[in-house]
PDB file of C-alpha atoms in Angstrom:
ATOM      1  CA  UNK A   1       0.000   0.000   0.000  1.00  0.00           C
ATOM      2  CA  UNK A   2       1.214   3.469  -0.902  1.00  0.00           C
ATOM      3  CA  UNK A   3       0.598   6.673   1.048  1.00  0.00           C
ATOM      4  CA  UNK A   4       1.339  10.303   0.265  1.00  0.00           C
ATOM      5  CA  UNK A   5       1.556  12.526   3.338  1.00  0.00           C
ATOM      6  CA  UNK A   6       1.602  16.289   2.973  1.00  0.00           C
ATOM      7  CA  UNK A   7       2.826  18.922   5.399  1.00  0.00           C
ATOM      8  CA  UNK A   8       3.587  22.621   5.487  1.00  0.00           C
ATOM      9  CA  UNK A   9       0.320  24.402   4.797  1.00  0.00           C
ATOM     10  CA  UNK A  10      -0.959  27.291   6.886  1.00  0.00           C
ATOM     11  CA  UNK A  11      -1.829  30.961   6.913  1.00  0.00           C
ATOM     12  CA  UNK A  12       0.431  33.741   5.713  1.00  0.00           C
ATOM     13  CA  UNK A  13       0.172  37.408   4.810  1.00  0.00           C
ATOM     14  CA  UNK A  14       0.434  38.555   1.183  1.00  0.00           C
ATOM     15  CA  UNK A  15       4.038  38.595   0.083  1.00  0.00           C
ATOM     16  CA  UNK A  16       4.951  35.824   2.488  1.00  0.00           C
ATOM     17  CA  UNK A  17       6.316  32.356   1.857  1.00  0.00           C
ATOM     18  CA  UNK A  18       5.391  28.767   2.622  1.00  0.00           C
ATOM     19  CA  UNK A  19       6.993  25.438   1.807  1.00  0.00           C
ATOM     20  CA  UNK A  20       4.902  22.357   1.200  1.00  0.00           C
ATOM     21  CA  UNK A  21       6.267  18.817   1.433  1.00  0.00           C
ATOM     22  CA  UNK A  22       4.815  15.520   0.288  1.00  0.00           C
ATOM     23  CA  UNK A  23       6.410  12.169   1.086  1.00  0.00           C
ATOM     24  CA  UNK A  24       5.479   8.901  -0.584  1.00  0.00           C
ATOM     25  CA  UNK A  25       5.903   5.664   1.323  1.00  0.00           C
ATOM     26  CA  UNK A  26       4.951   2.006   1.029  1.00  0.00           C
ATOM     27  CA  UNK A  27       5.643  -0.802  -1.398  1.00  0.00           C
ATOM     28  CA  UNK A  28       7.059   1.401  -4.153  1.00  0.00           C
ATOM     29  CA  UNK A  29       9.011   0.186  -7.159  1.00  0.00           C
ATOM     30  CA  UNK A  30       9.457   3.510  -8.915  1.00  0.00           C
ATOM     31  CA  UNK A  31       8.191   7.073  -8.621  1.00  0.00           C
ATOM     32  CA  UNK A  32       7.721   8.958 -11.855  1.00  0.00           C
ATOM     33  CA  UNK A  33       6.165  12.392 -12.172  1.00  0.00           C
ATOM     34  CA  UNK A  34       5.283  14.193  -8.939  1.00  0.00           C
ATOM     35  CA  UNK A  35       3.396  17.426  -8.624  1.00  0.00           C
ATOM     36  CA  UNK A  36       0.876  19.696  -7.005  1.00  0.00           C
ATOM     37  CA  UNK A  37      -2.685  20.674  -7.801  1.00  0.00           C
ATOM     38  CA  UNK A  38      -4.816  23.203  -5.986  1.00  0.00           C
ATOM     39  CA  UNK A  39      -8.549  23.696  -5.681  1.00  0.00           C
ATOM     40  CA  UNK A  40     -10.870  26.375  -4.355  1.00  0.00           C
ATOM     41  CA  UNK A  41     -14.640  26.029  -3.856  1.00  0.00           C
ATOM     42  CA  UNK A  42     -16.531  26.445  -7.095  1.00  0.00           C
ATOM     43  CA  UNK A  43     -13.447  26.272  -9.285  1.00  0.00           C
ATOM     44  CA  UNK A  44     -11.825  23.517 -11.275  1.00  0.00           C
ATOM     45  CA  UNK A  45      -8.773  21.845  -9.889  1.00  0.00           C
ATOM     46  CA  UNK A  46      -5.654  23.557 -11.261  1.00  0.00           C
ATOM     47  CA  UNK A  47      -2.268  22.000 -11.920  1.00  0.00           C
ATOM     48  CA  UNK A  48       0.250  24.202 -10.110  1.00  0.00           C
ATOM     49  CA  UNK A  49       3.534  22.476 -10.951  1.00  0.00           C
ATOM     50  CA  UNK A  50       5.008  19.098 -11.707  1.00  0.00           C
ATOM     51  CA  UNK A  51       8.451  17.552 -11.886  1.00  0.00           C
ATOM     52  CA  UNK A  52       9.642  14.485 -13.727  1.00  0.00           C
ATOM     53  CA  UNK A  53      11.922  11.830 -12.300  1.00  0.00           C
ATOM     54  CA  UNK A  54      14.827  13.446 -14.152  1.00  0.00           C
ATOM     55  CA  UNK A  55      14.065  16.877 -12.787  1.00  0.00           C
ATOM     56  CA  UNK A  56      12.214  18.519 -15.680  1.00  0.00           C
ATOM     57  CA  UNK A  57       9.611  20.957 -14.385  1.00  0.00           C
ATOM     58  CA  UNK A  58       6.433  22.633 -15.562  1.00  0.00           C
ATOM     59  CA  UNK A  59       4.476  25.467 -13.946  1.00  0.00           C
ATOM     60  CA  UNK A  60       1.119  27.122 -14.276  1.00  0.00           C
ATOM     61  CA  UNK A  61       1.498  30.613 -15.704  1.00  0.00           C
ATOM     62  CA  UNK A  62      -0.045  32.062 -12.558  1.00  0.00           C
ATOM     63  CA  UNK A  63       2.839  30.831 -10.362  1.00  0.00           C
ATOM     64  CA  UNK A  64       5.852  31.103 -12.667  1.00  0.00           C
ATOM     65  CA  UNK A  65       8.652  33.067 -11.052  1.00  0.00           C
ATOM     66  CA  UNK A  66       7.106  32.727  -7.587  1.00  0.00           C
ATOM     67  CA  UNK A  67       6.857  28.978  -6.926  1.00  0.00           C
ATOM     68  CA  UNK A  68       9.604  26.387  -7.208  1.00  0.00           C
ATOM     69  CA  UNK A  69       9.033  22.652  -7.300  1.00  0.00           C
ATOM     70  CA  UNK A  70      11.795  20.224  -6.371  1.00  0.00           C
ATOM     71  CA  UNK A  71      12.172  16.602  -5.326  1.00  0.00           C
ATOM     72  CA  UNK A  72      14.414  14.291  -3.368  1.00  0.00           C
ATOM     73  CA  UNK A  73      14.335  10.939  -5.143  1.00  0.00           C
ATOM     74  CA  UNK A  74      16.103   9.159  -2.278  1.00  0.00           C
ATOM     75  CA  UNK A  75      13.257  10.179   0.032  1.00  0.00           C
ATOM     76  CA  UNK A  76      10.431   9.944  -2.550  1.00  0.00           C
ATOM     77  CA  UNK A  77       9.516  13.483  -1.522  1.00  0.00           C
ATOM     78  CA  UNK A  78       8.358  16.479  -3.516  1.00  0.00           C
ATOM     79  CA  UNK A  79       8.485  20.066  -2.312  1.00  0.00           C
ATOM     80  CA  UNK A  80       6.763  23.275  -3.344  1.00  0.00           C
ATOM     81  CA  UNK A  81       8.449  26.498  -2.278  1.00  0.00           C
ATOM     82  CA  UNK A  82       5.911  29.289  -2.556  1.00  0.00           C
ATOM     83  CA  UNK A  83       7.175  32.873  -2.428  1.00  0.00           C
ATOM     84  CA  UNK A  84       5.478  36.235  -2.965  1.00  0.00           C
ATOM     85  CA  UNK A  85       2.167  34.665  -2.080  1.00  0.00           C
ATOM     86  CA  UNK A  86      -1.031  36.385  -3.183  1.00  0.00           C
ATOM     87  CA  UNK A  87      -4.586  36.101  -1.856  1.00  0.00           C
ATOM     88  CA  UNK A  88      -5.530  34.281  -5.069  1.00  0.00           C
ATOM     89  CA  UNK A  89      -3.117  31.499  -4.103  1.00  0.00           C
ATOM     90  CA  UNK A  90      -5.498  30.576  -1.286  1.00  0.00           C
ATOM     91  CA  UNK A  91      -6.625  26.989  -1.908  1.00  0.00           C
ATOM     92  CA  UNK A  92      -6.333  23.403  -0.782  1.00  0.00           C
ATOM     93  CA  UNK A  93      -3.134  22.017  -2.257  1.00  0.00           C
ATOM     94  CA  UNK A  94      -2.947  18.342  -3.205  1.00  0.00           C
ATOM     95  CA  UNK A  95       0.233  16.521  -4.099  1.00  0.00           C
ATOM     96  CA  UNK A  96       0.283  13.558  -6.439  1.00  0.00           C
ATOM     97  CA  UNK A  97       2.751  11.000  -7.656  1.00  0.00           C
ATOM     98  CA  UNK A  98       2.721   8.499 -10.514  1.00  0.00           C
ATOM     99  CA  UNK A  99       3.974   5.328  -8.875  1.00  0.00           C
ATOM    100  CA  UNK A 100       4.576   1.759  -9.919  1.00  0.00           C
ATOM    101  CA  UNK A 101       4.114  -1.011  -7.410  1.00  0.00           C
ATOM    102  CA  UNK A 102       4.170  -4.761  -7.890  1.00  0.00           C
ATOM    103  CA  UNK A 103       1.915  -5.316 -10.876  1.00  0.00           C
ATOM    104  CA  UNK A 104       0.375  -1.845 -11.010  1.00  0.00           C
ATOM    105  CA  UNK A 105       0.953   1.735 -12.102  1.00  0.00           C
ATOM    106  CA  UNK A 106      -1.323   4.569 -11.026  1.00  0.00           C
ATOM    107  CA  UNK A 107      -1.612   8.073  -9.673  1.00  0.00           C
ATOM    108  CA  UNK A 108      -1.670   8.489  -5.901  1.00  0.00           C
ATOM    109  CA  UNK A 109      -2.884  11.566  -4.031  1.00  0.00           C
ATOM    110  CA  UNK A 110      -2.094  13.299  -0.776  1.00  0.00           C
ATOM    111  CA  UNK A 111      -4.747  14.274   1.731  1.00  0.00           C
ATOM    112  CA  UNK A 112      -4.617  17.977   0.897  1.00  0.00           C
ATOM    113  CA  UNK A 113      -3.307  20.909   2.897  1.00  0.00           C
ATOM    114  CA  UNK A 114      -4.911  24.329   3.262  1.00  0.00           C
ATOM    115  CA  UNK A 115      -2.972  27.423   2.231  1.00  0.00           C
ATOM    116  CA  UNK A 116      -4.544  30.740   3.184  1.00  0.00           C
ATOM    117  CA  UNK A 117      -3.084  34.073   2.095  1.00  0.00           C
ATOM    118  CA  UNK A 118      -4.754  36.983   3.824  1.00  0.00           C
ATOM    119  CA  UNK A 119      -3.937  40.230   5.565  1.00  0.00           C
TER     120      UNK A 119
END
């Protein structure tokens, strides 16, 4: 069984920073792409950033230049450094990872962590 556990959400003032972490554990053969989505009530889930196993990254236009995604393959962990936060970044952030286990390959999700940007 595979689990993704997130940490690092919270409340911050505009212009502040937060760092999210997401660690995958369990009977893992390989971890491929990892990333972060976010969702606010009444809106579609938005892909924030993702990172391939080789380190290639992709970002939503709304976060380019402010957010940085990284990963530690030895720890099966993905990070999202969020700087210059804006009120519109307020959302529940979900990490995901494309993981192969014995006989299966699928996307796994974290439990979600709330990020609130407000003065």
